[in-house]
Short mmCIF file of C-alpha atoms and ligand atoms in Angstrom, two decimals:
data_model
loop_
_atom_site.label_atom_id
_atom_site.label_comp_id
_atom_site.label_asym_id
_atom_site.label_seq_id
_atom_site.Cartn_x
_atom_site.Cartn_y
_atom_site.Cartn_z
CA UNK K 621 -17.10 -15.78 -33.01
CA UNK K 622 -14.28 -15.72 -30.56
CA UNK K 623 -11.08 -17.61 -31.33
CA UNK K 624 -10.00 -18.38 -27.76
CA UNK K 625 -13.42 -19.76 -26.86
CA UNK K 626 -13.67 -21.70 -30.12
CA UNK K 627 -10.29 -23.34 -29.56
CA UNK K 628 -11.08 -24.23 -25.97
CA UNK K 629 -14.45 -25.63 -26.97
CA UNK K 630 -13.02 -27.70 -29.85
CA UNK K 631 -10.22 -29.04 -27.70
CA UNK K 632 -12.60 -30.35 -25.06
CA UNK K 633 -15.66 -31.33 -27.03
CA UNK K 634 -14.21 -32.08 -30.50
CA UNK K 635 -17.00 -30.03 -32.05
CA UNK K 636 -17.93 -26.41 -32.57
CA UNK K 637 -20.26 -24.50 -30.24
CA UNK K 638 -23.63 -23.63 -31.73
CA UNK K 639 -23.99 -20.34 -29.80
CA UNK K 640 -21.55 -17.79 -28.43
CA UNK K 641 -22.31 -14.94 -26.09
CA UNK K 642 -20.16 -12.17 -24.67
CA UNK K 643 -20.91 -10.00 -21.64
CA UNK K 644 -18.76 -7.17 -20.33
CA UNK K 645 -17.48 -6.31 -16.89
CA UNK K 646 -18.37 -2.92 -15.50
CA UNK K 647 -17.06 0.19 -13.86
CA UNK K 648 -19.16 1.68 -11.09
CA UNK K 649 -18.93 5.35 -12.05
CA UNK K 650 -20.81 6.84 -9.09
CA UNK K 651 -23.47 5.59 -6.68
CA UNK K 652 -21.76 3.33 -4.16
CA UNK K 653 -23.94 0.75 -2.40
CA UNK K 654 -27.01 2.71 -3.49
CA UNK K 655 -28.40 -0.08 -5.64
CA UNK K 656 -29.77 -2.34 -2.90
CA UNK K 657 -30.94 0.80 -1.08
CA UNK K 658 -33.35 1.77 -3.86
CA UNK K 659 -31.10 4.58 -5.06
CA UNK K 660 -29.40 5.95 -8.13
CA UNK K 661 -26.24 4.65 -9.75
CA UNK K 662 -24.25 5.21 -12.92
CA UNK K 663 -21.86 2.72 -14.43
CA UNK K 664 -20.21 1.84 -17.69
CA UNK K 665 -19.66 -1.50 -19.35
CA UNK K 666 -16.01 -2.01 -20.25
CA UNK K 667 -14.69 -3.61 -23.41
CA UNK K 668 -13.24 -6.54 -21.46
CA UNK K 669 -15.54 -9.40 -20.51
CA UNK K 670 -16.46 -13.05 -20.60
CA UNK K 671 -17.30 -15.19 -23.61
CA UNK K 672 -19.07 -18.51 -23.45
CA UNK K 673 -19.62 -21.03 -26.22
CA UNK K 674 -22.36 -23.61 -25.79
CA UNK K 675 -23.91 -26.51 -27.63
CA UNK K 676 -26.59 -29.07 -26.87
CA UNK K 677 -25.62 -32.55 -25.68
CA UNK K 678 -27.72 -35.58 -26.34
CA UNK K 679 -27.81 -36.72 -22.71
CA UNK K 680 -28.87 -35.28 -19.36
CA UNK K 681 -25.44 -33.86 -18.43
CA UNK K 682 -23.99 -30.36 -18.15
CA UNK K 683 -20.26 -29.90 -18.73
CA UNK K 684 -18.41 -26.65 -18.23
CA UNK K 685 -14.74 -26.07 -18.96
CA UNK K 686 -12.72 -22.96 -18.21
CA UNK K 687 -9.57 -21.77 -19.93
CA UNK K 688 -7.48 -22.83 -16.95
CA UNK K 689 -8.57 -26.37 -17.74
CA UNK K 690 -10.96 -26.79 -14.82
CA UNK K 691 -13.80 -29.02 -15.88
CA UNK K 692 -17.03 -29.62 -14.04
CA UNK K 693 -19.72 -32.12 -14.92
CA UNK K 694 -23.12 -32.45 -13.28
CA UNK K 695 -26.47 -34.07 -13.98
CA UNK K 696 -29.12 -31.89 -15.61
CA UNK K 697 -31.54 -30.63 -12.94
CA UNK K 698 -29.23 -31.21 -9.98
CA UNK K 699 -28.29 -27.68 -9.01
CA UNK K 700 -26.64 -26.98 -5.70
CA UNK K 701 -24.10 -24.26 -4.91
CA UNK K 702 -20.61 -25.64 -4.34
CA UNK K 703 -17.70 -24.34 -2.29
CA UNK K 704 -13.96 -24.49 -2.96
CA UNK K 705 -12.16 -24.88 -6.25
CA UNK K 706 -15.28 -25.40 -8.38
CA UNK K 707 -17.20 -22.45 -6.91
CA UNK K 708 -16.70 -20.50 -10.17
CA UNK K 709 -19.39 -22.77 -11.67
CA UNK K 710 -21.98 -21.35 -9.25
CA UNK K 711 -22.47 -18.45 -11.68
CA UNK K 712 -23.50 -20.44 -14.78
CA UNK K 713 -25.29 -23.11 -12.76
CA UNK K 714 -27.16 -20.48 -10.74
CA UNK K 715 -28.29 -18.90 -14.02
CA UNK K 716 -29.28 -22.30 -15.40
CA UNK K 717 -31.40 -22.93 -12.31
CA UNK K 718 -33.06 -19.50 -12.38
CA UNK K 719 -33.91 -19.87 -16.08
CA UNK K 720 -35.29 -23.37 -15.71
CA UNK K 721 -37.35 -22.24 -12.70
CA UNK K 722 -38.71 -19.55 -15.01
CA UNK K 723 -39.88 -22.21 -17.45
CA UNK K 724 -36.93 -22.66 -19.81
CA UNK K 725 -37.35 -26.16 -21.20
CA UNK K 726 -34.12 -28.17 -21.29
CA UNK K 727 -34.72 -31.57 -22.88
CA UNK K 728 -30.96 -32.34 -22.76
CA UNK K 729 -27.89 -30.83 -21.13
CA UNK K 730 -25.20 -28.64 -22.65
CA UNK K 731 -21.47 -28.28 -23.11
CA UNK K 732 -19.97 -24.92 -22.25
CA UNK K 733 -16.50 -23.41 -22.63
CA UNK K 734 -15.70 -20.09 -20.99
CA UNK K 735 -12.88 -17.61 -21.54
CA UNK K 736 -12.25 -14.22 -20.04
CA UNK K 737 -10.41 -11.02 -20.82
CA UNK K 738 -11.41 -9.63 -17.43
CA UNK K 739 -9.26 -9.95 -14.36
CA UNK K 740 -11.01 -11.65 -11.45
CA UNK K 741 -11.02 -9.82 -8.13
CA UNK K 742 -10.42 -6.48 -9.81
CA UNK K 743 -13.75 -5.02 -8.80
CA UNK K 744 -14.97 -5.09 -12.41
CA UNK K 745 -17.57 -7.75 -11.80
CA UNK K 746 -16.46 -10.76 -13.76
CA UNK K 747 -19.23 -12.64 -11.96
CA UNK K 748 -22.01 -10.53 -13.49
CA UNK K 749 -20.32 -10.86 -16.89
CA UNK K 750 -20.30 -14.65 -16.51
CA UNK K 751 -23.97 -14.67 -15.49
CA UNK K 752 -25.06 -12.46 -18.36
CA UNK K 753 -23.03 -14.33 -20.99
CA UNK K 754 -24.50 -17.60 -19.74
CA UNK K 755 -28.06 -16.26 -19.76
CA UNK K 756 -27.73 -14.97 -23.33
CA UNK K 757 -26.16 -18.17 -24.62
CA UNK K 758 -28.64 -20.49 -22.90
CA UNK K 759 -31.61 -18.40 -24.06
CA UNK K 760 -30.42 -18.85 -27.66
CA UNK K 761 -29.71 -22.55 -27.15
CA UNK K 762 -33.08 -23.38 -25.56
CA UNK K 763 -35.27 -20.78 -27.30
CA UNK K 764 -36.04 -18.82 -24.14
CA UNK K 765 -37.19 -15.22 -24.48
CA UNK K 766 -36.85 -12.21 -22.26
CA UNK K 767 -35.87 -8.56 -22.61
CA UNK K 768 -32.68 -6.76 -21.59
CA UNK K 769 -33.96 -5.99 -18.08
CA UNK K 770 -35.06 -9.63 -17.84
CA UNK K 771 -31.48 -10.80 -18.45
CA UNK K 772 -30.19 -8.42 -15.79
CA UNK K 773 -32.75 -9.75 -13.28
CA UNK K 774 -31.86 -13.36 -14.07
CA UNK K 775 -28.21 -12.62 -13.30
CA UNK K 776 -29.03 -10.82 -10.06
CA UNK K 777 -31.38 -13.58 -8.91
CA UNK K 778 -28.68 -16.19 -9.53
CA UNK K 779 -26.23 -14.07 -7.53
CA UNK K 780 -28.67 -13.39 -4.64
CA UNK K 781 -30.26 -16.80 -4.36
CA UNK K 782 -27.67 -19.27 -5.64
CA UNK K 783 -24.30 -17.64 -5.07
CA UNK K 784 -25.68 -16.07 -1.86
CA UNK K 785 -24.39 -12.54 -2.41
CA UNK K 786 -27.03 -9.90 -1.50
CA UNK K 787 -26.03 -7.51 -4.31
CA UNK K 788 -28.28 -5.00 -6.05
CA UNK K 789 -28.87 -4.69 -9.81
CA UNK K 790 -25.84 -2.51 -10.68
CA UNK K 791 -23.41 -5.09 -12.04
CA UNK K 792 -25.91 -7.15 -14.00
CA UNK K 793 -27.81 -4.04 -15.16
CA UNK K 794 -24.68 -2.41 -16.56
CA UNK K 795 -23.44 -5.63 -18.14
CA UNK K 796 -26.84 -6.02 -19.84
CA UNK K 797 -27.47 -2.39 -20.89
CA UNK K 798 -23.91 -1.24 -21.65
CA UNK K 799 -23.37 0.78 -24.80
CA UNK K 800 -20.10 1.83 -26.43
CA UNK K 801 -19.05 5.33 -25.33
CA UNK K 802 -22.07 5.60 -23.03
CA UNK K 803 -22.80 5.55 -19.31
CA UNK K 804 -25.67 3.45 -17.95
CA UNK K 805 -27.94 5.14 -15.40
CA UNK K 806 -30.10 3.03 -13.14
CA UNK K 807 -32.89 4.15 -10.88
CA UNK K 808 -32.96 1.11 -8.64
CA UNK K 809 -36.30 2.08 -7.02
CA UNK K 810 -38.13 1.49 -10.27
CA UNK K 811 -35.44 -0.61 -11.96
CA UNK K 812 -35.37 1.73 -14.92
CA UNK K 813 -32.31 1.80 -17.13
CA UNK K 814 -31.10 4.55 -19.45
CA UNK K 815 -27.89 5.37 -21.30
CA UNK K 816 -26.24 8.70 -21.92
CA UNK K 817 -23.17 9.59 -23.99
CA UNK K 818 -19.81 9.73 -22.26
CA UNK K 819 -18.62 13.29 -22.26
CA UNK K 820 -16.16 14.14 -24.99
CA UNK K 821 -12.52 13.83 -23.91
CA UNK K 822 -13.22 11.76 -20.78
CA UNK K 823 -11.14 8.66 -20.19
CA UNK K 824 -11.35 5.82 -17.69
CA UNK K 825 -8.31 4.37 -16.03
CA UNK K 826 -8.60 1.44 -13.64
CA UNK K 827 -5.97 0.67 -11.03
CA UNK K 828 -6.50 -2.73 -9.48
CA UNK K 829 -4.92 -2.65 -6.02
CA UNK K 830 -4.28 -6.42 -6.17
CA UNK K 831 -4.86 -6.40 -2.44
CA UNK K 832 -6.66 -9.59 -1.51
CA UNK K 833 -9.18 -9.17 1.25
CA UNK K 834 -10.31 -12.50 2.65
CA UNK K 835 -13.63 -11.28 4.01
CA UNK K 836 -15.02 -9.26 1.09
CA UNK K 837 -18.29 -11.17 0.93
CA UNK K 838 -19.04 -11.02 4.64
CA UNK K 839 -18.05 -7.33 4.81
CA UNK K 840 -20.48 -6.61 1.96
CA UNK K 841 -23.24 -8.52 3.72
CA UNK K 842 -22.51 -6.57 6.94
CA UNK K 843 -22.96 -3.25 5.14
CA UNK K 844 -26.15 -4.54 3.53
CA UNK K 845 -27.48 -5.43 6.99
CA UNK K 846 -26.38 -2.10 8.52
CA UNK K 847 -28.22 -0.16 5.82
CA UNK K 848 -31.40 -2.05 6.64
CA UNK K 849 -30.92 -1.44 10.37
CA UNK K 850 -30.40 2.26 9.69
CA UNK K 851 -33.64 2.36 7.70
CA UNK K 852 -35.52 0.57 10.47
CA UNK K 853 -34.34 3.15 13.04
CA UNK K 854 -35.14 6.07 10.71
CA UNK K 855 -38.65 4.75 10.19
CA UNK K 856 -39.55 5.94 13.69
CA UNK K 857 -39.34 9.49 12.27
CA UNK K 858 -40.25 8.57 8.68
CA UNK K 859 -42.72 5.70 8.78
CA UNK K 860 -43.46 5.88 5.05
CA UNK K 861 -39.81 5.48 3.95
CA UNK K 862 -39.30 2.12 2.27
CA UNK K 863 -35.62 2.62 1.46
CA UNK K 864 -32.74 4.80 2.65
CA UNK K 865 -32.85 6.56 -0.70
CA UNK K 866 -36.23 8.08 0.17
CA UNK K 867 -34.58 10.06 2.97
CA UNK K 868 -33.26 13.51 2.00
CA UNK K 869 -29.98 14.90 3.37
CA UNK K 870 -31.98 17.40 5.49
CA UNK K 871 -34.23 14.69 6.91
CA UNK K 872 -31.23 12.57 7.79
CA UNK K 873 -29.59 15.44 9.65
CA UNK K 874 -32.79 16.20 11.53
CA UNK K 875 -33.09 12.54 12.56
CA UNK K 876 -29.50 12.11 13.67
CA UNK K 877 -30.59 11.36 17.24
CA UNK K 878 -32.78 8.37 16.36
CA UNK K 879 -29.80 6.57 14.82
CA UNK K 880 -26.90 4.80 16.45
CA UNK K 881 -23.73 6.72 15.40
CA UNK K 882 -22.39 3.92 13.20
CA UNK K 883 -25.72 3.56 11.43
CA UNK K 884 -25.88 7.33 10.95
CA UNK K 885 -22.55 7.13 9.12
CA UNK K 886 -23.79 4.31 6.88
CA UNK K 887 -26.99 6.19 6.08
CA UNK K 888 -25.02 9.40 5.42
CA UNK K 889 -23.03 7.56 2.76
CA UNK K 890 -26.11 6.32 0.93
CA UNK K 891 -28.05 9.57 1.17
CA UNK K 892 -24.93 11.51 0.13
CA UNK K 893 -24.25 9.17 -2.79
CA UNK K 894 -27.72 9.73 -4.21
CA UNK K 895 -27.10 13.48 -4.04
CA UNK K 896 -23.71 13.01 -5.72
CA UNK K 897 -25.24 10.96 -8.55
CA UNK K 898 -27.66 13.83 -9.16
CA UNK K 899 -24.78 16.32 -9.06
CA UNK K 900 -22.86 14.22 -11.60
CA UNK K 901 -25.88 14.04 -13.89
CA UNK K 902 -26.22 17.82 -13.78
CA UNK K 903 -22.49 18.35 -14.36
CA UNK K 904 -22.46 15.90 -17.28
CA UNK K 905 -25.37 17.72 -18.87
CA UNK K 906 -23.23 20.85 -19.14
CA UNK K 907 -19.96 19.01 -19.84
CA UNK K 908 -18.36 20.12 -16.57
CA UNK K 909 -15.83 17.34 -16.00
CA UNK K 910 -14.16 19.18 -13.12
CA UNK K 911 -17.44 19.08 -11.18
CA UNK K 912 -17.94 15.42 -12.10
CA UNK K 913 -14.46 14.65 -10.82
CA UNK K 914 -15.08 16.46 -7.53
CA UNK K 915 -18.19 14.36 -6.92
CA UNK K 916 -16.21 11.18 -7.67
CA UNK K 917 -13.51 12.13 -5.19
CA UNK K 918 -16.15 13.12 -2.59
CA UNK K 919 -17.72 9.70 -3.05
CA UNK K 920 -14.42 8.05 -2.21
CA UNK K 921 -14.01 10.24 0.85
CA UNK K 922 -17.44 9.19 2.07
CA UNK K 923 -16.53 5.53 1.48
CA UNK K 924 -13.40 6.04 3.51
CA UNK K 925 -15.00 7.92 6.39
CA UNK K 926 -18.67 6.97 6.53
CA UNK K 927 -19.11 3.58 4.91
CA UNK K 928 -15.66 2.29 5.80
CA UNK K 929 -15.52 0.13 2.70
CA UNK K 930 -12.19 1.50 1.55
CA UNK K 931 -8.80 0.16 2.56
CA UNK K 932 -5.45 1.89 2.86
CA UNK K 933 -4.25 0.62 -0.52
CA UNK K 934 -7.27 2.11 -2.32
CA UNK K 935 -6.85 5.39 -0.42
CA UNK K 936 -3.21 5.57 -1.53
CA UNK K 937 -4.16 5.08 -5.18
CA UNK K 938 -6.85 7.76 -4.96
CA UNK K 939 -4.46 10.23 -3.29
CA UNK K 940 -1.72 9.58 -5.86
CA UNK K 941 -4.17 9.95 -8.74
CA UNK K 942 -5.54 13.22 -7.41
CA UNK K 943 -2.03 14.72 -7.53
CA UNK K 944 -2.03 14.44 -11.33
CA UNK K 945 -3.39 17.53 -13.09
CA UNK K 946 -4.95 15.40 -15.84
CA UNK K 947 -7.11 13.49 -13.30
CA UNK K 948 -10.59 14.95 -12.73
CA UNK K 949 -11.39 12.62 -9.84
CA UNK K 950 -10.84 9.12 -8.51
CA UNK K 951 -12.72 6.70 -6.29
CA UNK K 952 -12.99 3.07 -5.38
CA UNK K 953 -15.27 1.28 -7.81
CA UNK K 954 -17.61 -1.51 -6.72
CA UNK K 955 -18.18 -3.08 -3.35
CA UNK K 956 -14.85 -2.03 -1.80
CA UNK K 957 -12.72 -3.80 0.83
CA UNK K 958 -10.12 -4.35 -1.90
CA UNK K 959 -10.52 -4.32 -5.66
CA UNK K 960 -9.92 -1.30 -7.82
CA UNK K 961 -9.90 2.46 -8.07
CA UNK K 962 -11.18 4.21 -11.19
CA UNK K 963 -9.99 7.57 -12.35
CA UNK K 964 -11.73 9.92 -14.71
CA UNK K 965 -9.01 11.66 -16.70
CA UNK K 966 -8.44 13.90 -19.66
CA UNK K 967 -6.61 12.64 -22.78
CA UNK K 968 -3.38 14.01 -21.25
CA UNK K 969 -3.21 11.18 -18.74
CA UNK K 970 -1.09 8.42 -20.23
CA UNK K 971 1.00 5.38 -19.44
CA UNK K 972 3.85 7.58 -18.13
CA UNK K 973 1.61 9.04 -15.39
CA UNK K 974 0.15 5.62 -14.68
CA UNK K 975 3.65 4.23 -14.19
CA UNK K 976 4.55 6.99 -11.74
CA UNK K 977 1.49 6.11 -9.67
CA UNK K 978 2.21 2.38 -9.85
CA UNK K 979 5.79 2.94 -8.69
CA UNK K 980 4.75 5.09 -5.73
CA UNK K 981 2.06 2.58 -4.82
CA UNK K 982 4.53 -0.28 -4.95
CA UNK K 983 7.03 1.64 -2.84
CA UNK K 984 4.42 2.20 -0.16
CA UNK K 985 2.55 -1.11 -0.12
CA UNK K 986 4.88 -3.57 -1.83
CA UNK K 987 2.14 -4.46 -4.31
CA UNK K 988 2.06 -4.27 -8.08
CA UNK K 989 -1.14 -2.54 -9.26
CA UNK K 990 -2.62 -3.74 -12.55
CA UNK K 991 -3.57 -0.89 -14.81
CA UNK K 992 -6.16 -0.69 -17.57
CA UNK K 993 -7.05 2.15 -19.82
CA UNK K 994 -10.49 1.08 -20.87
CA UNK K 995 -13.42 2.45 -22.85
CA UNK K 996 -17.15 2.18 -22.33
CA UNK K 997 -18.21 -0.85 -24.34
CA UNK K 998 -21.35 -2.69 -25.42
CA UNK K 999 -23.56 -4.82 -23.20
CA UNK K 1000 -24.19 -8.55 -23.30
CA UNK K 1001 -24.77 -9.93 -26.78
CA UNK K 1002 -24.80 -13.06 -28.88
CA UNK K 1003 -21.76 -13.24 -31.13
C1 GLA B 84 -20.92 -4.74 -5.75
C2 GLA B 84 -22.35 -5.25 -5.89
C3 GLA B 84 -23.26 -4.19 -6.49
C4 GLA B 84 -23.15 -2.87 -5.73
C5 GLA B 84 -21.68 -2.49 -5.54
C6 GLA B 84 -21.51 -1.30 -4.64
O1 GLA B 84 -20.37 -4.50 -7.01
O2 GLA B 84 -22.38 -6.40 -6.68
O3 GLA B 84 -24.61 -4.65 -6.51
O4 GLA B 84 -23.83 -2.95 -4.51
O5 GLA B 84 -20.92 -3.55 -5.00
O6 GLA B 84 -22.13 -0.18 -5.16
#
């Protein structure tokens, strides 16, 4: 049970919820934009996330209230994405639609209250957390069954088809499969999920740039389209390749001439990221955090130069972090074009170092970064 959600629910519905579910946000550890390119990615669920409380109503209405007091009511079965102030409800309503399309029987509507410990816009995927918490809670409420991968796919389908964001399975997969003190590895070609222990003595710090980028969604969609154009051009040399991730670094180099220069850069990022995920896996296996950190920083450099999904503010944070001896590596985490940087650090990195970085960042960009020292936490669950 979760006190904040209980109080919100009781205040609005004068009753207690019958089910609660929590789902975490995520850090993208390494593997940037590889997910929708059939590649490899590693992430970690964080301990912060979204909690929903739900109960059945006795009429054909759905009501959702957030902790900021926004309340939305709609008729059961009438699911259309909305724009503007109520667009936050697209996540739970998208999930409701996907699950009912999959055969979840909903004789009556539901009341929902939602609370969050996750900052929005921080690149930690509060949207996937909301989708996964909703899916878990509704499954319990309406006796719908699926497995962990099934929950991740429900969330992604809601995001792709209802919210209209062409994301891969990273955010929802990590939110579903997260495990305390573990990383989640996803092979997006086969959609297989595995966890492996976080190396001893490794810490995550998140620096949210708090730089708002108005066009994040369209920039993401542009990159998605460019990756598919790059693949189409590469197929003249490699007709059997179904995804960019099936192209090796050597093949890409040899085919440089068939690609427009911009598309070559985009493909180089994806192909390079897959190689860096493999390098990180190998370094983790022998506990070599220095090598892990180098791959993380190389990933950021490729984002900056090849994929152009970094921004000056994120580059500043990465550069400042890399100056600290207790930082193994740092990179933007998530889609980019704003959001957050994550740093992999030793236990010696503390609030004092974080404050130094925040002060230098503020001096340069006039923005206050929000800082979290977070741990790898558990995946979506009923409470
Ligand atoms: C966002 C998307 C993910 C993934 C990352 C970039 O977080 O939701 O599916 O593509 O960007 O790796």
